JSON list of C-alpha atoms in Angstrom, two decimals:
[
{"chain": "A", "resi": 74, "resn": "UNK", "atom": "CA", "xyz": [40.78, -41.95, -37.03]},
{"chain": "A", "resi": 75, "resn": "UNK", "atom": "CA", "xyz": [39.46, -45.41, -37.93]},
{"chain": "A", "resi": 76, "resn": "UNK", "atom": "CA", "xyz": [37.49, -45.81, -41.13]},
{"chain": "A", "resi": 77, "resn": "UNK", "atom": "CA", "xyz": [35.68, -48.85, -42.37]},
{"chain": "A", "resi": 78, "resn": "UNK", "atom": "CA", "xyz": [34.97, -49.08, -46.13]},
{"chain": "A", "resi": 79, "resn": "UNK", "atom": "CA", "xyz": [32.82, -51.83, -47.54]},
{"chain": "A", "resi": 80, "resn": "UNK", "atom": "CA", "xyz": [32.58, -53.33, -50.99]},
{"chain": "A", "resi": 81, "resn": "UNK", "atom": "CA", "xyz": [29.78, -52.37, -53.35]},
{"chain": "A", "resi": 82, "resn": "UNK", "atom": "CA", "xyz": [26.20, -53.58, -53.86]},
{"chain": "A", "resi": 83, "resn": "UNK", "atom": "CA", "xyz": [25.53, -57.09, -55.04]},
{"chain": "A", "resi": 84, "resn": "UNK", "atom": "CA", "xyz": [22.70, -58.82, -56.85]},
{"chain": "A", "resi": 85, "resn": "UNK", "atom": "CA", "xyz": [22.59, -62.58, -56.40]},
{"chain": "A", "resi": 86, "resn": "UNK", "atom": "CA", "xyz": [20.47, -65.55, -57.41]},
{"chain": "A", "resi": 87, "resn": "UNK", "atom": "CA", "xyz": [18.69, -67.70, -54.80]},
{"chain": "A", "resi": 88, "resn": "UNK", "atom": "CA", "xyz": [20.96, -70.58, -53.76]},
{"chain": "A", "resi": 89, "resn": "UNK", "atom": "CA", "xyz": [24.20, -68.75, -54.53]},
{"chain": "A", "resi": 90, "resn": "UNK", "atom": "CA", "xyz": [26.70, -67.15, -52.18]},
{"chain": "A", "resi": 91, "resn": "UNK", "atom": "CA", "xyz": [27.87, -63.58, -51.57]},
{"chain": "A", "resi": 92, "resn": "UNK", "atom": "CA", "xyz": [31.11, -62.31, -50.06]},
{"chain": "A", "resi": 93, "resn": "UNK", "atom": "CA", "xyz": [31.26, -58.75, -48.72]},
{"chain": "A", "resi": 94, "resn": "UNK", "atom": "CA", "xyz": [34.45, -57.10, -47.63]},
{"chain": "A", "resi": 95, "resn": "UNK", "atom": "CA", "xyz": [35.24, -54.36, -45.14]},
{"chain": "A", "resi": 96, "resn": "UNK", "atom": "CA", "xyz": [38.61, -52.64, -45.18]},
{"chain": "A", "resi": 97, "resn": "UNK", "atom": "CA", "xyz": [39.86, -50.78, -42.09]},
{"chain": "A", "resi": 98, "resn": "UNK", "atom": "CA", "xyz": [42.23, -47.88, -42.10]},
{"chain": "A", "resi": 99, "resn": "UNK", "atom": "CA", "xyz": [43.78, -46.29, -39.03]},
{"chain": "A", "resi": 100, "resn": "UNK", "atom": "CA", "xyz": [44.34, -48.07, -35.74]},
{"chain": "A", "resi": 101, "resn": "UNK", "atom": "CA", "xyz": [45.62, -51.51, -35.05]},
{"chain": "A", "resi": 102, "resn": "UNK", "atom": "CA", "xyz": [43.39, -53.81, -37.14]},
{"chain": "A", "resi": 103, "resn": "UNK", "atom": "CA", "xyz": [44.48, -57.05, -35.53]},
{"chain": "A", "resi": 104, "resn": "UNK", "atom": "CA", "xyz": [43.07, -55.98, -32.17]},
{"chain": "A", "resi": 105, "resn": "UNK", "atom": "CA", "xyz": [39.66, -54.75, -33.44]},
{"chain": "A", "resi": 106, "resn": "UNK", "atom": "CA", "xyz": [36.63, -56.92, -32.64]},
{"chain": "A", "resi": 107, "resn": "UNK", "atom": "CA", "xyz": [34.77, -56.85, -35.98]},
{"chain": "A", "resi": 108, "resn": "UNK", "atom": "CA", "xyz": [31.18, -57.87, -36.52]},
{"chain": "A", "resi": 109, "resn": "UNK", "atom": "CA", "xyz": [28.64, -58.06, -39.25]},
{"chain": "A", "resi": 110, "resn": "UNK", "atom": "CA", "xyz": [25.13, -56.67, -38.70]},
{"chain": "A", "resi": 111, "resn": "UNK", "atom": "CA", "xyz": [22.33, -56.67, -41.23]},
{"chain": "A", "resi": 112, "resn": "UNK", "atom": "CA", "xyz": [19.02, -54.84, -41.70]},
{"chain": "A", "resi": 113, "resn": "UNK", "atom": "CA", "xyz": [16.43, -56.34, -43.96]},
{"chain": "A", "resi": 114, "resn": "UNK", "atom": "CA", "xyz": [13.76, -54.01, -45.42]},
{"chain": "A", "resi": 115, "resn": "UNK", "atom": "CA", "xyz": [11.38, -52.83, -42.70]},
{"chain": "A", "resi": 116, "resn": "UNK", "atom": "CA", "xyz": [13.22, -54.82, -40.04]},
{"chain": "A", "resi": 117, "resn": "UNK", "atom": "CA", "xyz": [15.58, -54.03, -37.20]},
{"chain": "A", "resi": 118, "resn": "UNK", "atom": "CA", "xyz": [19.32, -54.59, -36.72]},
{"chain": "A", "resi": 119, "resn": "UNK", "atom": "CA", "xyz": [20.44, -58.17, -36.56]},
{"chain": "A", "resi": 120, "resn": "UNK", "atom": "CA", "xyz": [23.89, -59.30, -35.32]},
{"chain": "A", "resi": 121, "resn": "UNK", "atom": "CA", "xyz": [25.21, -62.12, -37.58]},
{"chain": "A", "resi": 122, "resn": "UNK", "atom": "CA", "xyz": [28.63, -62.85, -36.11]},
{"chain": "A", "resi": 123, "resn": "UNK", "atom": "CA", "xyz": [32.08, -61.50, -35.53]},
{"chain": "A", "resi": 124, "resn": "UNK", "atom": "CA", "xyz": [35.84, -62.04, -35.36]},
{"chain": "A", "resi": 125, "resn": "UNK", "atom": "CA", "xyz": [38.90, -60.58, -33.71]},
{"chain": "A", "resi": 126, "resn": "UNK", "atom": "CA", "xyz": [41.66, -60.83, -36.32]},
{"chain": "A", "resi": 127, "resn": "UNK", "atom": "CA", "xyz": [44.42, -61.55, -33.87]},
{"chain": "A", "resi": 128, "resn": "UNK", "atom": "CA", "xyz": [42.47, -64.52, -32.52]},
{"chain": "A", "resi": 129, "resn": "UNK", "atom": "CA", "xyz": [41.31, -65.62, -35.95]},
{"chain": "A", "resi": 130, "resn": "UNK", "atom": "CA", "xyz": [38.24, -67.51, -34.85]},
{"chain": "A", "resi": 131, "resn": "UNK", "atom": "CA", "xyz": [34.73, -66.38, -35.87]},
{"chain": "A", "resi": 132, "resn": "UNK", "atom": "CA", "xyz": [31.68, -66.59, -33.61]},
{"chain": "A", "resi": 133, "resn": "UNK", "atom": "CA", "xyz": [28.22, -66.67, -35.08]},
{"chain": "A", "resi": 134, "resn": "UNK", "atom": "CA", "xyz": [24.58, -66.08, -34.17]},
{"chain": "A", "resi": 135, "resn": "UNK", "atom": "CA", "xyz": [22.82, -69.40, -33.96]},
{"chain": "A", "resi": 136, "resn": "UNK", "atom": "CA", "xyz": [20.46, -68.33, -36.75]},
{"chain": "A", "resi": 137, "resn": "UNK", "atom": "CA", "xyz": [23.33, -68.15, -39.17]},
{"chain": "A", "resi": 138, "resn": "UNK", "atom": "CA", "xyz": [25.46, -71.09, -38.06]},
{"chain": "A", "resi": 139, "resn": "UNK", "atom": "CA", "xyz": [26.54, -73.15, -41.02]},
{"chain": "A", "resi": 140, "resn": "UNK", "atom": "CA", "xyz": [25.58, -70.53, -43.54]},
{"chain": "A", "resi": 141, "resn": "UNK", "atom": "CA", "xyz": [27.91, -67.63, -42.68]},
{"chain": "A", "resi": 142, "resn": "UNK", "atom": "CA", "xyz": [31.71, -67.50, -42.59]},
{"chain": "A", "resi": 143, "resn": "UNK", "atom": "CA", "xyz": [33.58, -64.50, -41.26]},
{"chain": "A", "resi": 144, "resn": "UNK", "atom": "CA", "xyz": [37.29, -64.22, -41.91]},
{"chain": "A", "resi": 145, "resn": "UNK", "atom": "CA", "xyz": [39.99, -61.66, -41.60]},
{"chain": "A", "resi": 146, "resn": "UNK", "atom": "CA", "xyz": [43.08, -60.88, -43.62]},
{"chain": "A", "resi": 147, "resn": "UNK", "atom": "CA", "xyz": [45.49, -58.93, -41.43]},
{"chain": "A", "resi": 148, "resn": "UNK", "atom": "CA", "xyz": [47.82, -58.16, -44.36]},
{"chain": "A", "resi": 149, "resn": "UNK", "atom": "CA", "xyz": [44.96, -56.31, -46.03]},
{"chain": "A", "resi": 150, "resn": "UNK", "atom": "CA", "xyz": [43.28, -55.00, -42.86]},
{"chain": "A", "resi": 151, "resn": "UNK", "atom": "CA", "xyz": [40.13, -56.47, -44.26]},
{"chain": "A", "resi": 152, "resn": "UNK", "atom": "CA", "xyz": [37.33, -58.57, -42.78]},
{"chain": "A", "resi": 153, "resn": "UNK", "atom": "CA", "xyz": [35.01, -60.67, -44.97]},
{"chain": "A", "resi": 154, "resn": "UNK", "atom": "CA", "xyz": [31.54, -62.05, -44.57]},
{"chain": "A", "resi": 155, "resn": "UNK", "atom": "CA", "xyz": [30.43, -64.84, -46.81]},
{"chain": "A", "resi": 156, "resn": "UNK", "atom": "CA", "xyz": [26.76, -65.92, -46.75]},
{"chain": "A", "resi": 157, "resn": "UNK", "atom": "CA", "xyz": [25.75, -69.07, -48.65]},
{"chain": "A", "resi": 158, "resn": "UNK", "atom": "CA", "xyz": [22.51, -70.72, -49.78]},
{"chain": "A", "resi": 159, "resn": "UNK", "atom": "CA", "xyz": [21.00, -67.27, -50.30]},
{"chain": "A", "resi": 160, "resn": "UNK", "atom": "CA", "xyz": [17.25, -66.78, -50.25]},
{"chain": "A", "resi": 161, "resn": "UNK", "atom": "CA", "xyz": [15.05, -63.80, -50.86]},
{"chain": "A", "resi": 162, "resn": "UNK", "atom": "CA", "xyz": [14.87, -63.15, -47.09]},
{"chain": "A", "resi": 163, "resn": "UNK", "atom": "CA", "xyz": [18.60, -62.41, -47.13]},
{"chain": "A", "resi": 164, "resn": "UNK", "atom": "CA", "xyz": [17.97, -59.20, -49.08]},
{"chain": "A", "resi": 165, "resn": "UNK", "atom": "CA", "xyz": [19.28, -56.63, -46.71]},
{"chain": "A", "resi": 166, "resn": "UNK", "atom": "CA", "xyz": [21.86, -53.95, -46.03]},
{"chain": "A", "resi": 167, "resn": "UNK", "atom": "CA", "xyz": [24.91, -55.54, -44.51]},
{"chain": "A", "resi": 168, "resn": "UNK", "atom": "CA", "xyz": [27.09, -53.46, -42.20]},
{"chain": "A", "resi": 169, "resn": "UNK", "atom": "CA", "xyz": [30.50, -54.20, -40.78]},
{"chain": "A", "resi": 170, "resn": "UNK", "atom": "CA", "xyz": [30.99, -52.80, -37.30]},
{"chain": "A", "resi": 171, "resn": "UNK", "atom": "CA", "xyz": [34.06, -52.52, -35.14]},
{"chain": "A", "resi": 172, "resn": "UNK", "atom": "CA", "xyz": [34.47, -52.53, -31.41]},
{"chain": "A", "resi": 173, "resn": "UNK", "atom": "CA", "xyz": [37.65, -50.58, -31.03]},
{"chain": "A", "resi": 174, "resn": "UNK", "atom": "CA", "xyz": [37.78, -48.11, -28.12]},
{"chain": "A", "resi": 175, "resn": "UNK", "atom": "CA", "xyz": [34.68, -48.89, -25.98]},
{"chain": "A", "resi": 176, "resn": "UNK", "atom": "CA", "xyz": [32.36, -51.87, -25.23]},
{"chain": "A", "resi": 177, "resn": "UNK", "atom": "CA", "xyz": [30.10, -51.44, -28.19]},
{"chain": "A", "resi": 178, "resn": "UNK", "atom": "CA", "xyz": [30.28, -50.93, -31.97]},
{"chain": "A", "resi": 179, "resn": "UNK", "atom": "CA", "xyz": [31.91, -47.51, -32.13]},
{"chain": "A", "resi": 180, "resn": "UNK", "atom": "CA", "xyz": [32.83, -47.68, -35.82]},
{"chain": "A", "resi": 181, "resn": "UNK", "atom": "CA", "xyz": [30.63, -48.73, -38.77]},
{"chain": "A", "resi": 182, "resn": "UNK", "atom": "CA", "xyz": [31.06, -49.27, -42.46]},
{"chain": "A", "resi": 183, "resn": "UNK", "atom": "CA", "xyz": [28.75, -47.49, -44.86]},
{"chain": "A", "resi": 184, "resn": "UNK", "atom": "CA", "xyz": [26.65, -50.60, -45.56]},
{"chain": "A", "resi": 185, "resn": "UNK", "atom": "CA", "xyz": [26.40, -52.93, -48.58]},
{"chain": "A", "resi": 186, "resn": "UNK", "atom": "CA", "xyz": [23.07, -53.73, -50.16]},
{"chain": "A", "resi": 187, "resn": "UNK", "atom": "CA", "xyz": [22.70, -57.37, -51.11]},
{"chain": "A", "resi": 188, "resn": "UNK", "atom": "CA", "xyz": [19.67, -58.15, -53.23]},
{"chain": "A", "resi": 189, "resn": "UNK", "atom": "CA", "xyz": [18.65, -61.82, -53.74]},
{"chain": "A", "resi": 190, "resn": "UNK", "atom": "CA", "xyz": [16.35, -62.20, -56.67]},
{"chain": "A", "resi": 191, "resn": "UNK", "atom": "CA", "xyz": [15.74, -64.65, -59.49]},
{"chain": "B", "resi": 31, "resn": "UNK", "atom": "CA", "xyz": [20.41, -66.48, -25.01]},
{"chain": "B", "resi": 32, "resn": "UNK", "atom": "CA", "xyz": [19.51, -63.04, -23.77]},
{"chain": "B", "resi": 33, "resn": "UNK", "atom": "CA", "xyz": [16.46, -61.43, -25.40]},
{"chain": "B", "resi": 34, "resn": "UNK", "atom": "CA", "xyz": [16.02, -57.64, -25.28]},
{"chain": "B", "resi": 35, "resn": "UNK", "atom": "CA", "xyz": [12.55, -56.17, -25.55]},
{"chain": "B", "resi": 36, "resn": "UNK", "atom": "CA", "xyz": [12.18, -52.50, -26.25]},
{"chain": "B", "resi": 37, "resn": "UNK", "atom": "CA", "xyz": [9.11, -50.39, -25.63]},
{"chain": "B", "resi": 38, "resn": "UNK", "atom": "CA", "xyz": [7.23, -48.59, -26.93]},
{"chain": "B", "resi": 39, "resn": "UNK", "atom": "CA", "xyz": [7.55, -49.58, -30.55]},
{"chain": "B", "resi": 40, "resn": "UNK", "atom": "CA", "xyz": [6.91, -46.04, -31.66]},
{"chain": "B", "resi": 41, "resn": "UNK", "atom": "CA", "xyz": [6.99, -42.74, -29.81]},
{"chain": "B", "resi": 42, "resn": "UNK", "atom": "CA", "xyz": [5.17, -39.80, -31.38]},
{"chain": "B", "resi": 43, "resn": "UNK", "atom": "CA", "xyz": [6.60, -36.59, -29.96]},
{"chain": "B", "resi": 44, "resn": "UNK", "atom": "CA", "xyz": [7.42, -33.00, -30.90]},
{"chain": "B", "resi": 45, "resn": "UNK", "atom": "CA", "xyz": [10.66, -31.11, -30.89]},
{"chain": "B", "resi": 46, "resn": "UNK", "atom": "CA", "xyz": [11.41, -29.94, -27.38]},
{"chain": "B", "resi": 47, "resn": "UNK", "atom": "CA", "xyz": [9.67, -32.93, -25.75]},
{"chain": "B", "resi": 48, "resn": "UNK", "atom": "CA", "xyz": [11.30, -35.45, -23.54]},
{"chain": "B", "resi": 49, "resn": "UNK", "atom": "CA", "xyz": [11.62, -39.04, -24.80]},
{"chain": "B", "resi": 50, "resn": "UNK", "atom": "CA", "xyz": [11.92, -42.08, -22.52]},
{"chain": "B", "resi": 51, "resn": "UNK", "atom": "CA", "xyz": [12.81, -45.39, -24.19]},
{"chain": "B", "resi": 52, "resn": "UNK", "atom": "CA", "xyz": [12.83, -48.69, -22.36]},
{"chain": "B", "resi": 53, "resn": "UNK", "atom": "CA", "xyz": [14.93, -51.84, -22.89]},
{"chain": "B", "resi": 54, "resn": "UNK", "atom": "CA", "xyz": [14.14, -54.89, -20.85]},
{"chain": "B", "resi": 55, "resn": "UNK", "atom": "CA", "xyz": [16.34, -57.96, -20.75]},
{"chain": "B", "resi": 56, "resn": "UNK", "atom": "CA", "xyz": [15.21, -61.57, -20.31]},
{"chain": "B", "resi": 57, "resn": "UNK", "atom": "CA", "xyz": [17.79, -62.03, -17.62]},
{"chain": "B", "resi": 58, "resn": "UNK", "atom": "CA", "xyz": [19.96, -59.79, -15.49]},
{"chain": "B", "resi": 59, "resn": "UNK", "atom": "CA", "xyz": [22.77, -58.03, -17.31]},
{"chain": "B", "resi": 60, "resn": "UNK", "atom": "CA", "xyz": [25.97, -56.41, -16.23]},
{"chain": "B", "resi": 61, "resn": "UNK", "atom": "CA", "xyz": [25.47, -52.71, -16.81]},
{"chain": "B", "resi": 62, "resn": "UNK", "atom": "CA", "xyz": [28.93, -52.68, -18.40]},
{"chain": "B", "resi": 63, "resn": "UNK", "atom": "CA", "xyz": [27.51, -54.36, -21.46]},
{"chain": "B", "resi": 64, "resn": "UNK", "atom": "CA", "xyz": [24.33, -52.43, -22.28]},
{"chain": "B", "resi": 65, "resn": "UNK", "atom": "CA", "xyz": [24.68, -50.24, -25.35]},
{"chain": "B", "resi": 66, "resn": "UNK", "atom": "CA", "xyz": [22.30, -47.84, -27.20]},
{"chain": "B", "resi": 67, "resn": "UNK", "atom": "CA", "xyz": [22.51, -46.82, -30.89]},
{"chain": "B", "resi": 68, "resn": "UNK", "atom": "CA", "xyz": [20.71, -44.32, -33.06]},
{"chain": "B", "resi": 69, "resn": "UNK", "atom": "CA", "xyz": [19.85, -45.28, -36.64]},
{"chain": "B", "resi": 70, "resn": "UNK", "atom": "CA", "xyz": [18.62, -43.00, -39.38]},
{"chain": "B", "resi": 71, "resn": "UNK", "atom": "CA", "xyz": [17.48, -44.09, -42.82]},
{"chain": "B", "resi": 72, "resn": "UNK", "atom": "CA", "xyz": [20.29, -44.37, -45.34]},
{"chain": "B", "resi": 73, "resn": "UNK", "atom": "CA", "xyz": [22.98, -43.98, -42.66]},
{"chain": "B", "resi": 74, "resn": "UNK", "atom": "CA", "xyz": [25.02, -46.39, -40.57]},
{"chain": "B", "resi": 75, "resn": "UNK", "atom": "CA", "xyz": [23.97, -46.74, -36.95]},
{"chain": "B", "resi": 76, "resn": "UNK", "atom": "CA", "xyz": [25.74, -44.51, -34.44]},
{"chain": "B", "resi": 77, "resn": "UNK", "atom": "CA", "xyz": [26.84, -45.50, -30.96]},
{"chain": "B", "resi": 78, "resn": "UNK", "atom": "CA", "xyz": [25.17, -43.28, -28.33]},
{"chain": "B", "resi": 79, "resn": "UNK", "atom": "CA", "xyz": [25.65, -44.91, -24.97]},
{"chain": "B", "resi": 80, "resn": "UNK", "atom": "CA", "xyz": [27.88, -47.70, -23.73]},
{"chain": "B", "resi": 81, "resn": "UNK", "atom": "CA", "xyz": [28.12, -49.30, -20.31]},
{"chain": "B", "resi": 82, "resn": "UNK", "atom": "CA", "xyz": [24.47, -48.33, -19.75]},
{"chain": "B", "resi": 83, "resn": "UNK", "atom": "CA", "xyz": [25.27, -44.65, -19.00]},
{"chain": "B", "resi": 84, "resn": "UNK", "atom": "CA", "xyz": [28.47, -43.53, -20.67]},
{"chain": "B", "resi": 85, "resn": "UNK", "atom": "CA", "xyz": [28.03, -41.17, -23.63]},
{"chain": "B", "resi": 86, "resn": "UNK", "atom": "CA", "xyz": [30.13, -42.01, -26.69]},
{"chain": "B", "resi": 87, "resn": "UNK", "atom": "CA", "xyz": [32.45, -39.37, -28.14]},
{"chain": "B", "resi": 88, "resn": "UNK", "atom": "CA", "xyz": [30.60, -36.39, -29.56]},
{"chain": "B", "resi": 89, "resn": "UNK", "atom": "CA", "xyz": [27.16, -37.35, -28.19]},
{"chain": "B", "resi": 90, "resn": "UNK", "atom": "CA", "xyz": [25.23, -34.36, -26.82]},
{"chain": "B", "resi": 91, "resn": "UNK", "atom": "CA", "xyz": [24.39, -34.37, -23.12]},
{"chain": "B", "resi": 92, "resn": "UNK", "atom": "CA", "xyz": [20.70, -34.32, -23.89]},
{"chain": "B", "resi": 93, "resn": "UNK", "atom": "CA", "xyz": [21.13, -38.12, -24.33]},
{"chain": "B", "resi": 94, "resn": "UNK", "atom": "CA", "xyz": [21.46, -40.12, -21.12]},
{"chain": "B", "resi": 95, "resn": "UNK", "atom": "CA", "xyz": [21.29, -43.75, -20.17]},
{"chain": "B", "resi": 96, "resn": "UNK", "atom": "CA", "xyz": [20.37, -45.42, -16.87]},
{"chain": "B", "resi": 97, "resn": "UNK", "atom": "CA", "xyz": [19.25, -48.69, -15.39]},
{"chain": "B", "resi": 98, "resn": "UNK", "atom": "CA", "xyz": [20.54, -51.94, -14.05]},
{"chain": "B", "resi": 99, "resn": "UNK", "atom": "CA", "xyz": [19.70, -55.63, -13.89]},
{"chain": "B", "resi": 100, "resn": "UNK", "atom": "CA", "xyz": [16.97, -56.21, -16.42]},
{"chain": "B", "resi": 101, "resn": "UNK", "atom": "CA", "xyz": [15.63, -52.66, -16.96]},
{"chain": "B", "resi": 102, "resn": "UNK", "atom": "CA", "xyz": [17.45, -49.95, -18.84]},
{"chain": "B", "resi": 103, "resn": "UNK", "atom": "CA", "xyz": [16.35, -46.59, -20.10]},
{"chain": "B", "resi": 104, "resn": "UNK", "atom": "CA", "xyz": [17.52, -44.09, -22.73]},
{"chain": "B", "resi": 105, "resn": "UNK", "atom": "CA", "xyz": [16.29, -40.56, -22.12]},
{"chain": "B", "resi": 106, "resn": "UNK", "atom": "CA", "xyz": [16.46, -37.72, -24.62]},
{"chain": "B", "resi": 107, "resn": "UNK", "atom": "CA", "xyz": [15.67, -34.39, -23.01]},
{"chain": "B", "resi": 108, "resn": "UNK", "atom": "CA", "xyz": [14.47, -31.57, -25.29]},
{"chain": "B", "resi": 109, "resn": "UNK", "atom": "CA", "xyz": [14.20, -33.49, -28.60]},
{"chain": "B", "resi": 110, "resn": "UNK", "atom": "CA", "xyz": [15.92, -31.81, -31.54]},
{"chain": "B", "resi": 111, "resn": "UNK", "atom": "CA", "xyz": [14.74, -32.34, -35.15]},
{"chain": "B", "resi": 112, "resn": "UNK", "atom": "CA", "xyz": [17.79, -34.46, -35.87]},
{"chain": "B", "resi": 113, "resn": "UNK", "atom": "CA", "xyz": [16.90, -36.81, -32.99]},
{"chain": "B", "resi": 114, "resn": "UNK", "atom": "CA", "xyz": [13.92, -38.36, -34.82]},
{"chain": "B", "resi": 115, "resn": "UNK", "atom": "CA", "xyz": [15.25, -41.85, -35.63]},
{"chain": "B", "resi": 116, "resn": "UNK", "atom": "CA", "xyz": [15.14, -45.45, -34.55]},
{"chain": "B", "resi": 117, "resn": "UNK", "atom": "CA", "xyz": [16.94, -46.37, -31.32]},
{"chain": "B", "resi": 118, "resn": "UNK", "atom": "CA", "xyz": [18.27, -49.80, -30.49]},
{"chain": "B", "resi": 119, "resn": "UNK", "atom": "CA", "xyz": [19.66, -51.33, -27.35]},
{"chain": "B", "resi": 120, "resn": "UNK", "atom": "CA", "xyz": [22.18, -54.15, -27.48]},
{"chain": "B", "resi": 121, "resn": "UNK", "atom": "CA", "xyz": [23.76, -56.57, -25.07]},
{"chain": "B", "resi": 122, "resn": "UNK", "atom": "CA", "xyz": [27.52, -56.44, -25.68]},
{"chain": "B", "resi": 123, "resn": "UNK", "atom": "CA", "xyz": [28.53, -59.10, -23.23]},
{"chain": "B", "resi": 124, "resn": "UNK", "atom": "CA", "xyz": [29.55, -62.66, -24.00]},
{"chain": "B", "resi": 125, "resn": "UNK", "atom": "CA", "xyz": [28.63, -63.68, -27.51]},
{"chain": "B", "resi": 126, "resn": "UNK", "atom": "CA", "xyz": [26.01, -63.55, -29.02]},
{"chain": "B", "resi": 127, "resn": "UNK", "atom": "CA", "xyz": [25.39, -59.78, -29.04]},
{"chain": "B", "resi": 128, "resn": "UNK", "atom": "CA", "xyz": [21.65, -59.37, -29.76]},
{"chain": "B", "resi": 129, "resn": "UNK", "atom": "CA", "xyz": [19.88, -56.11, -30.47]},
{"chain": "B", "resi": 130, "resn": "UNK", "atom": "CA", "xyz": [16.43, -55.14, -29.24]},
{"chain": "B", "resi": 131, "resn": "UNK", "atom": "CA", "xyz": [13.78, -54.71, -31.91]},
{"chain": "B", "resi": 132, "resn": "UNK", "atom": "CA", "xyz": [14.04, -50.93, -31.81]},
{"chain": "B", "resi": 133, "resn": "UNK", "atom": "CA", "xyz": [11.97, -47.90, -30.84]},
{"chain": "B", "resi": 134, "resn": "UNK", "atom": "CA", "xyz": [11.06, -45.35, -33.52]},
{"chain": "B", "resi": 135, "resn": "UNK", "atom": "CA", "xyz": [10.90, -41.79, -32.34]},
{"chain": "B", "resi": 136, "resn": "UNK", "atom": "CA", "xyz": [8.78, -39.88, -34.85]},
{"chain": "B", "resi": 137, "resn": "UNK", "atom": "CA", "xyz": [7.32, -36.42, -35.11]}
]
């Protein structure tokens, strides 16, 4: 059974960066298609970008191009999302999600709250 | 880029009712790539339907998906108390993979 476990909550200042991790257990990590999805307070789900570790190349939503970097470390079965130039509107719960068995995100991390506040 | 528009924004129903949720795409989609999720407060989203009509593992048969082209529907027959949540459709085709804005099913 695949499990995705994310790093803990973060509080950041505007203009800084945050890096959130998501460690996978079970399955063949290098073949998972991993994405990051966020939900700001009172808002819906927003796909930010993704990566397939075996391919090693991230792809990003246009809204986040230049500000988000998604990487994977196969030796640690971990995917990372780094978001820079943080602003208050980036306050959200960030989820990692894996497309593993079917065409859709069939596995999710527990979510990481990132709060951006001065 | 494909835009998904869900309607209605909110559905006010009672347990035992039937819920019909709509997802309309800005251009024709392959049914293979239309996905539905359920999201409850404080929890991670849960995959319900993939490929427009295939139920994910463990999803009760009161949930069903249908549609093609630009119009897709999620139907919940006989709402249970645990079904009150927000539902999202998603296009899981070529990147990007946008979500609709969600439909809240409330009591």
